[in-house]
Coordinates of C-alpha atoms in Angstrom, one line a residue:
M1 CA 0.0 0.2 0.0
K2 CA 3.0 2.4 1.0
R3 CA 4.7 1.6 -2.3
L4 CA 1.2 2.2 -4.3
F5 CA 0.9 5.7 -2.6
L6 CA 4.4 6.8 -3.4
V7 CA 4.0 5.8 -7.1
L8 CA 0.8 7.7 -7.2
T9 CA 2.4 10.5 -5.3
L10 CA 5.2 10.7 -8.0
A11 CA 2.9 10.4 -10.7
L12 CA 0.7 13.4 -9.7
S13 CA 4.2 15.5 -9.2
V14 CA 5.0 14.6 -12.7
L15 CA 1.7 15.7 -13.9
S16 CA 1.8 18.9 -12.0
T17 CA 5.3 20.0 -13.1
N18 CA 4.4 19.4 -16.8
V19 CA 0.7 21.3 -16.6
I20 CA 1.5 24.9 -18.5
A21 CA -0.9 27.4 -17.0
A22 CA -2.4 29.7 -19.7
P23 CA -0.8 33.1 -19.9
I24 CA -2.6 35.5 -17.8
A25 CA -2.6 39.0 -19.5
K26 CA -0.9 41.8 -17.1
P27 CA 0.6 45.2 -18.0
G28 CA 3.8 43.8 -18.7
D29 CA 2.6 41.3 -21.2
L30 CA 1.4 44.1 -23.3
V31 CA 3.6 43.8 -25.8
T32 CA 3.8 46.9 -28.4
A33 CA 4.4 44.6 -31.3
G34 CA 1.8 45.7 -33.5
P35 CA 2.0 48.2 -36.6
G36 CA 3.8 51.1 -35.5
Q37 CA 5.1 49.4 -32.4
R38 CA 1.4 50.0 -30.9
I39 CA -0.7 47.4 -28.8
H40 CA -2.7 45.4 -31.3
G41 CA -5.9 44.2 -31.1
M42 CA -8.9 42.9 -33.4
D43 CA -12.7 42.9 -32.9
I44 CA -15.0 39.5 -34.0
S45 CA -18.7 38.8 -34.2
K46 CA -20.6 35.8 -35.4
W47 CA -19.1 36.7 -38.7
Q48 CA -15.7 35.2 -37.4
H49 CA -17.5 32.0 -37.1
P50 CA -18.1 30.2 -40.4
Y51 CA -20.2 27.0 -39.8
D52 CA -19.9 27.6 -36.3
K53 CA -16.3 27.0 -36.2
P54 CA -14.1 28.1 -32.6
I55 CA -11.6 30.8 -33.0
D56 CA -8.1 29.5 -31.6
F57 CA -7.3 32.6 -29.2
T58 CA -4.0 31.1 -28.2
K59 CA -3.0 31.1 -31.9
M60 CA -4.1 35.1 -31.6
Y61 CA -2.0 35.5 -28.5
S62 CA 1.2 34.0 -30.0
A63 CA 0.4 36.3 -33.2
G64 CA 0.8 39.4 -30.9
V65 CA -2.8 40.1 -30.4
R66 CA -3.5 41.3 -26.8
F67 CA -7.0 42.5 -27.0
V68 CA -10.2 41.8 -28.6
I69 CA -13.5 43.4 -28.8
I70 CA -16.6 41.0 -29.1
K71 CA -20.0 41.8 -30.4
G72 CA -21.9 41.4 -26.9
S73 CA -25.6 42.9 -27.8
D74 CA -27.8 44.3 -30.9
G75 CA -30.8 46.6 -30.9
H76 CA -32.7 43.8 -33.0
D77 CA -33.6 40.3 -31.1
P78 CA -32.4 38.0 -33.8
Q79 CA -28.9 39.4 -34.0
D80 CA -28.9 39.9 -30.3
A81 CA -29.5 36.4 -29.5
D82 CA -26.2 35.6 -31.9
A83 CA -24.6 38.3 -30.2
K84 CA -24.8 36.9 -26.6
K85 CA -24.1 33.2 -27.6
Y86 CA -20.4 34.0 -29.1
L87 CA -19.8 36.6 -26.2
I88 CA -20.3 34.0 -23.5
A89 CA -18.1 31.6 -25.2
D90 CA -15.6 34.0 -26.9
R91 CA -14.8 36.0 -23.7
A92 CA -14.2 33.2 -21.6
A93 CA -11.9 31.8 -24.2
A94 CA -10.0 34.8 -25.1
Q95 CA -9.4 35.6 -21.3
A96 CA -8.0 32.1 -20.8
A97 CA -5.6 32.7 -23.4
G98 CA -4.3 35.7 -21.7
L99 CA -6.1 38.5 -24.1
Y100 CA -8.0 41.3 -22.9
T101 CA -11.4 41.5 -23.9
G102 CA -14.2 44.0 -24.5
F103 CA -17.7 44.0 -26.3
Y104 CA -19.9 46.3 -28.0
H105 CA -23.3 47.1 -28.7
Y106 CA -25.0 47.8 -32.4
A107 CA -27.3 50.7 -32.1
Y108 CA -30.4 50.9 -33.9
L109 CA -32.0 54.3 -33.5
P110 CA -35.6 55.0 -33.0
D111 CA -38.0 56.4 -35.7
S112 CA -39.3 59.3 -33.5
T113 CA -38.6 62.9 -33.1
D114 CA -39.9 63.3 -29.9
R115 CA -37.2 64.2 -27.4
N116 CA -38.5 62.1 -24.5
Q117 CA -39.0 59.1 -26.5
I118 CA -35.4 59.5 -28.0
I119 CA -34.3 59.6 -24.2
V120 CA -36.5 56.7 -23.1
D121 CA -35.3 54.7 -25.8
A122 CA -31.8 55.5 -25.5
K123 CA -31.9 54.3 -21.6
A124 CA -33.9 51.1 -22.7
Q125 CA -30.8 50.1 -25.0
A126 CA -28.3 51.1 -22.4
Q127 CA -30.5 48.8 -20.1
K128 CA -29.9 45.7 -22.2
V129 CA -26.5 46.3 -22.1
V130 CA -26.0 46.7 -18.4
W131 CA -28.4 43.2 -18.2
R132 CA -25.9 41.6 -20.7
L133 CA -22.8 42.7 -18.6
A134 CA -24.5 41.6 -15.4
S135 CA -25.4 38.1 -17.0
I136 CA -21.3 37.4 -17.7
G137 CA -20.6 38.5 -14.0
G138 CA -19.7 42.3 -14.5
Y139 CA -16.2 43.8 -15.2
T140 CA -12.8 41.9 -14.2
N141 CA -9.5 43.6 -14.4
Q142 CA -9.6 41.9 -17.8
D143 CA -12.3 43.8 -19.4
L144 CA -12.0 47.1 -21.4
P145 CA -15.2 49.1 -21.1
V146 CA -18.2 48.3 -23.5
A147 CA -18.5 50.3 -26.8
L148 CA -21.3 51.7 -28.3
D149 CA -21.3 50.9 -32.2
I150 CA -23.5 54.1 -33.7
E151 CA -22.9 53.9 -37.7
N152 CA -26.6 54.0 -38.9
N153 CA -28.8 57.0 -38.9
C154 CA -31.7 55.6 -41.0
V155 CA -34.6 54.9 -38.8
R156 CA -36.9 53.9 -41.6
A157 CA -36.3 52.0 -44.6
Y158 CA -38.7 50.7 -47.6
R159 CA -37.5 48.0 -49.7
G160 CA -33.9 48.4 -48.7
N161 CA -33.8 52.1 -49.2
C162 CA -33.7 54.5 -46.3
T163 CA -36.7 57.0 -46.3
R164 CA -36.1 58.5 -43.2
Y165 CA -33.0 59.9 -41.2
M166 CA -32.6 60.9 -37.8
S167 CA -31.5 64.3 -37.3
K168 CA -27.7 65.1 -36.1
R169 CA -29.4 66.6 -32.7
N170 CA -31.3 64.0 -32.0
V171 CA -28.6 61.5 -32.8
S172 CA -26.1 62.9 -30.4
L173 CA -29.2 63.5 -27.7
W174 CA -29.6 59.5 -28.2
A175 CA -25.9 58.9 -28.0
Q176 CA -25.4 61.0 -24.9
T177 CA -28.0 59.6 -23.3
W178 CA -27.0 56.1 -23.7
L179 CA -23.2 56.9 -22.9
D180 CA -24.1 58.6 -19.6
E181 CA -26.6 55.9 -18.3
V182 CA -24.0 53.5 -19.0
S183 CA -21.2 55.0 -17.5
A184 CA -23.1 55.6 -14.5
K185 CA -24.5 52.0 -13.9
T186 CA -20.9 50.5 -14.6
N187 CA -18.8 53.2 -13.3
R188 CA -16.5 53.0 -16.7
K189 CA -16.7 55.4 -19.4
P190 CA -17.9 53.3 -22.7
F191 CA -16.3 53.8 -26.1
V192 CA -18.0 55.3 -28.9
Y193 CA -17.3 53.3 -32.3
S194 CA -17.8 55.1 -35.4
Y195 CA -16.2 56.3 -38.7
P196 CA -15.2 60.0 -39.4
Q197 CA -18.0 60.8 -42.0
F198 CA -20.8 59.5 -39.8
L199 CA -19.3 61.3 -36.9
E200 CA -19.2 64.7 -38.7
T201 CA -22.4 64.5 -41.2
A202 CA -24.9 62.6 -38.5
M203 CA -23.7 63.9 -35.0
S204 CA -23.6 67.2 -33.6
R205 CA -20.3 68.6 -32.2
S206 CA -20.5 68.3 -28.2
T207 CA -18.2 68.6 -25.7
G208 CA -20.1 66.0 -23.5
L209 CA -19.5 63.6 -26.4
S210 CA -16.1 64.5 -26.4
Q211 CA -15.6 63.2 -22.6
Y212 CA -15.7 59.6 -23.8
P213 CA -13.0 57.7 -25.7
L214 CA -13.1 57.2 -29.6
W215 CA -12.9 54.0 -31.2
I216 CA -12.4 55.2 -35.0
A217 CA -12.9 53.1 -38.1
A218 CA -10.8 54.6 -40.9
Y219 CA -9.2 52.6 -43.4
G220 CA -6.7 52.7 -46.4
K221 CA -3.7 54.4 -44.1
D222 CA -0.8 52.2 -42.6
P223 CA -0.8 52.2 -38.8
A224 CA 2.7 50.9 -39.3
L225 CA 4.0 54.5 -40.2
Q226 CA 4.2 56.8 -37.3
T227 CA 3.0 59.6 -39.4
S228 CA -0.5 58.0 -40.1
Q229 CA -3.4 59.0 -38.5
P230 CA -7.0 58.0 -38.8
G231 CA -9.7 60.2 -40.4
I232 CA -7.7 62.7 -42.0
K233 CA -9.1 64.8 -45.0
K234 CA -7.1 65.0 -48.1
V235 CA -8.0 68.9 -47.8
G236 CA -9.5 70.7 -44.8
C237 CA -10.8 68.8 -41.5
F238 CA -13.5 66.4 -40.2
A239 CA -15.1 68.4 -37.9
H240 CA -16.7 66.4 -34.9
S241 CA -16.9 66.1 -31.1
W242 CA -13.1 64.5 -31.1
T243 CA -11.4 66.7 -33.7
K244 CA -8.3 68.1 -32.5
S245 CA -6.9 71.9 -33.9
N246 CA -4.5 70.1 -36.2
C247 CA -7.6 68.2 -37.8
T248 CA -6.2 64.9 -36.2
S249 CA -8.9 63.0 -33.8
N250 CA -8.3 62.5 -30.4
W251 CA -8.8 58.6 -30.3
Q252 CA -7.9 55.7 -28.1
I253 CA -8.5 52.6 -30.6
W254 CA -8.1 52.6 -34.6
Q255 CA -9.7 50.2 -36.4
Y256 CA -7.1 50.5 -39.4
T257 CA -8.5 47.4 -41.7
S258 CA -11.4 44.8 -42.1
C259 CA -9.0 42.8 -44.3
G260 CA -6.6 41.0 -41.9
Y261 CA -6.2 37.3 -42.6
G262 CA -8.0 35.5 -40.4
S263 CA -6.0 32.4 -40.5
K264 CA -2.7 34.1 -39.2
Y265 CA -4.5 35.2 -35.9
G266 CA -6.4 31.7 -35.6
V267 CA -9.8 32.8 -36.8
P268 CA -11.7 30.7 -39.3
S269 CA -13.1 33.7 -41.4
S270 CA -11.0 34.7 -44.2
R271 CA -11.1 38.2 -43.0
V272 CA -11.0 40.1 -39.8
D273 CA -10.9 43.6 -38.4
L274 CA -7.6 44.8 -37.0
N275 CA -6.9 47.6 -34.6
V276 CA -4.1 49.2 -32.8
F277 CA -4.3 51.2 -29.3
N278 CA -3.0 54.7 -29.0
G279 CA -1.1 54.7 -25.9
D280 CA 1.7 52.7 -23.8
P281 CA 0.8 49.6 -21.8
T282 CA 0.1 51.7 -18.6
A283 CA -2.4 53.9 -20.5
F284 CA -4.1 50.7 -21.7
A285 CA -3.9 49.2 -18.3
A286 CA -5.4 52.3 -17.1
L287 CA -8.6 51.3 -19.3
T288 CA -9.2 48.0 -17.1
T289 CA -9.4 49.6 -13.8
G290 CA -12.5 49.9 -11.8
T291 CA -14.4 46.4 -11.4
W292 CA -18.3 46.3 -11.4
Q293 CA -20.0 43.6 -9.9
P294 CA -23.6 43.1 -10.4
T295 CA -26.1 42.9 -7.6
Y296 CA -29.6 41.2 -7.9
V297 CA -31.2 44.4 -9.5
D298 CA -28.6 44.3 -12.3
M299 CA -29.9 41.1 -13.6
L300 CA -31.9 40.4 -16.5
P301 CA -35.5 39.6 -15.2
V302 CA -37.4 36.5 -16.2
N303 CA -40.8 36.5 -17.4
E304 CA -41.4 40.0 -16.1
P305 CA -45.2 41.1 -16.2
T306 CA -45.8 43.5 -19.5
T307 CA -48.8 45.8 -20.3
I308 CA -49.6 46.2 -23.9
S309 CA -51.5 49.5 -25.2
L310 CA -52.7 50.6 -28.1
I311 CA -51.5 53.8 -29.4
S312 CA -53.5 54.3 -32.9
S313 CA -55.1 51.9 -35.2
K314 CA -56.2 52.2 -38.9
S315 CA -58.9 49.9 -40.6
G316 CA -57.7 48.9 -44.1
T317 CA -59.3 47.8 -47.4
T318 CA -58.1 44.8 -49.5
N319 CA -56.1 47.0 -50.9
D320 CA -54.5 49.2 -47.9
P321 CA -53.1 47.5 -44.9
V322 CA -54.6 47.5 -41.5
Q323 CA -52.3 49.2 -39.1
F324 CA -51.8 49.2 -35.1
V325 CA -49.5 51.3 -33.2
V326 CA -48.7 49.7 -29.7
D327 CA -46.7 50.4 -26.7
V328 CA -45.3 47.3 -24.5
L329 CA -44.3 48.4 -21.2
R330 CA -42.5 47.1 -18.2
P331 CA -44.0 47.3 -14.4
D332 CA -41.9 50.8 -13.7
G333 CA -43.3 52.1 -17.0
T334 CA -40.4 51.5 -19.0
P335 CA -40.3 50.0 -22.5
V336 CA -39.6 46.6 -23.0
V337 CA -36.0 45.9 -24.1
T338 CA -36.7 42.6 -26.3
G339 CA -39.7 40.6 -28.0
N340 CA -42.2 41.4 -31.2
I341 CA -45.8 41.7 -31.5
D342 CA -48.0 40.2 -34.0
F343 CA -51.8 39.8 -34.6
K344 CA -53.8 36.5 -34.5
S345 CA -56.9 35.9 -35.5
A346 CA -59.7 34.1 -33.0
D347 CA -60.3 31.9 -36.0
S348 CA -57.4 29.5 -36.5
T349 CA -59.3 28.7 -40.3
I350 CA -59.3 32.5 -41.2
S351 CA -55.8 34.1 -42.4
S352 CA -54.1 36.5 -40.1
G353 CA -52.8 38.1 -43.4
T354 CA -49.2 39.2 -44.4
Q355 CA -47.8 41.0 -41.3
D356 CA -44.9 43.8 -41.6
L357 CA -43.8 44.9 -38.6
A358 CA -41.6 48.0 -37.7
R359 CA -39.7 48.9 -34.7
S360 CA -40.1 52.9 -34.0
G361 CA -38.4 52.7 -30.5
S362 CA -37.9 50.7 -27.6
G363 CA -41.3 49.0 -26.6
R364 CA -43.5 50.7 -29.4
W365 CA -44.0 48.9 -32.6
T366 CA -46.1 49.6 -35.9
L367 CA -47.7 46.6 -37.3
N368 CA -49.2 46.5 -40.7
I369 CA -51.6 43.6 -41.8
S370 CA -52.1 43.2 -45.6
G371 CA -53.3 40.8 -47.7
L372 CA -56.9 40.4 -46.0
T373 CA -60.1 39.4 -47.9
A374 CA -63.1 41.9 -47.0
N375 CA -64.4 40.6 -43.8
T376 CA -64.7 41.5 -40.0
Y377 CA -62.1 40.0 -38.1
I378 CA -62.1 39.1 -34.5
G379 CA -58.6 38.5 -32.8
Y380 CA -55.8 39.9 -30.4
V381 CA -52.6 41.6 -30.5
E382 CA -50.0 39.8 -28.9
F383 CA -46.7 40.6 -27.2
T384 CA -44.2 37.6 -26.8
D385 CA -40.6 37.6 -26.1
P386 CA -38.6 34.3 -27.0
S387 CA -35.7 35.5 -24.5
S388 CA -38.2 34.9 -21.5
T389 CA -37.0 38.6 -20.3
H390 CA -40.8 39.8 -20.4
A391 CA -43.8 37.9 -20.1
A392 CA -46.4 37.9 -22.7
S393 CA -49.4 40.2 -23.0
L394 CA -52.4 40.9 -25.2
F395 CA -55.3 43.1 -26.2
P396 CA -58.3 41.9 -28.1
V397 CA -59.0 43.8 -31.4
Q398 CA -61.8 43.9 -34.0
F399 CA -61.7 45.4 -37.2
T400 CA -63.4 45.4 -40.8
V401 CA -61.9 45.2 -44.1
T402 CA -63.7 46.8 -46.9
Q403 CA -63.4 45.9 -50.7
G404 CA -60.8 48.1 -52.6
V405 CA -61.2 49.3 -56.1
A406 CA -59.5 46.5 -58.6
P407 CA -56.5 47.7 -59.8
S408 CA -56.4 48.2 -63.6
P409 CA -53.9 45.9 -65.2
T410 CA -50.8 46.9 -66.3
P411 CA -49.4 46.0 -69.8
S412 CA -46.8 43.2 -69.7
S413 CA -43.3 44.2 -71.0
K414 CA -40.5 41.9 -72.0
P415 CA -38.1 41.8 -69.4
T416 CA -34.5 43.1 -70.3
K417 CA -31.5 41.2 -69.5
K418 CA -29.3 43.3 -67.0
P419 CA -25.5 42.9 -67.6
T420 CA -23.6 40.9 -65.1
P421 CA -21.6 43.5 -62.5
A422 CA -18.2 42.9 -62.3
P423 CA -16.7 41.7 -59.1
V424 CA -15.8 44.2 -56.3
D425 CA -12.7 43.8 -54.5
A426 CA -13.9 44.8 -50.9
C427 CA -10.3 45.1 -49.7
A428 CA -9.0 47.3 -52.4
G429 CA -7.1 50.2 -51.0
Q430 CA -7.3 48.5 -47.6
I431 CA -4.1 47.4 -45.3
R432 CA -3.8 43.5 -45.4
N433 CA -2.1 42.4 -42.4

């Protein structure tokens, strides 16, 4: 028995000496081996997981990358579910490999010009981010602050074309509200991610916005050259909240290409976004100070009761859609942050028509129902949330569809064959690294 114990002890001793612990990122490990002797990083989303393949973060670390920013949430529910899935897996694997991590929220702006509604929507999307951060345990000393990805001010589209854009003043109001809310709840200043043209043309200049660190996307210039700066016009300045007197931008992270070689960094997609940090390891490490641990009130609720109310309705014809505009609220009167609505006929043998749903702001939807025959319909508009954050709710509706004027037949014309467009090189003019 003693001999067996001695053998087991020796075996365990050999095993313990052969186990190599994963490197843990510390300020001293922040090698400045990236372009221009800067700290190198990348950002990823589901597109870096073709066919659900995993990323080799150990290879990424070995290639000199020291931070990775992961898409963590989205203003639209289907995309948000994908983001949550990969955030949970990628953050844990990246940190185990010694990388610093962060995550970004992709923003969709509300279709509204009402100041109060814009503020409410921004706070609702900020709440989604706080809940997401809480669900992964809050900040650690290996996390960067979250980032607001704001690059699209289209709030209404039809057949792929934007028919309405939010004003510069209201885009800035929404962004400032979101940033202030997340900053107050997490005790860290979030990043703002965007590109120079959007910052200039879609947002107002603001000293309030400039207090938040900028993550700028600007391609075509080589960050390996110390003279290179992102977001510089050939003539004049991009005038935005982060523009300095010499026309350069006051940036902290520069996304310098979307054409990094994925295989070089252990990423299964052919392309990946690459970034550099503007500062030394001490400045980078300062971003990770201030841990935030969630309490019970910060956690995502489960089947929280909701109230659905009708804002307006419009009966239709066989040519024009029936329309419902509804609000769905939480118990405290704030809008729900996930979920959708639809119309269901009380008689399952009667069609519920073709339904087109548009989100005009957090918790507010416009539902258009077309393809209905002339008839009186009885049913209900129902709110459901596949994420189970909010409980379902509904209200009964009754409406009549009248027969519309039959459209005049249009003469048929022989379709013309369109020429096949030449392939476009999406990486033309970009740095390939």
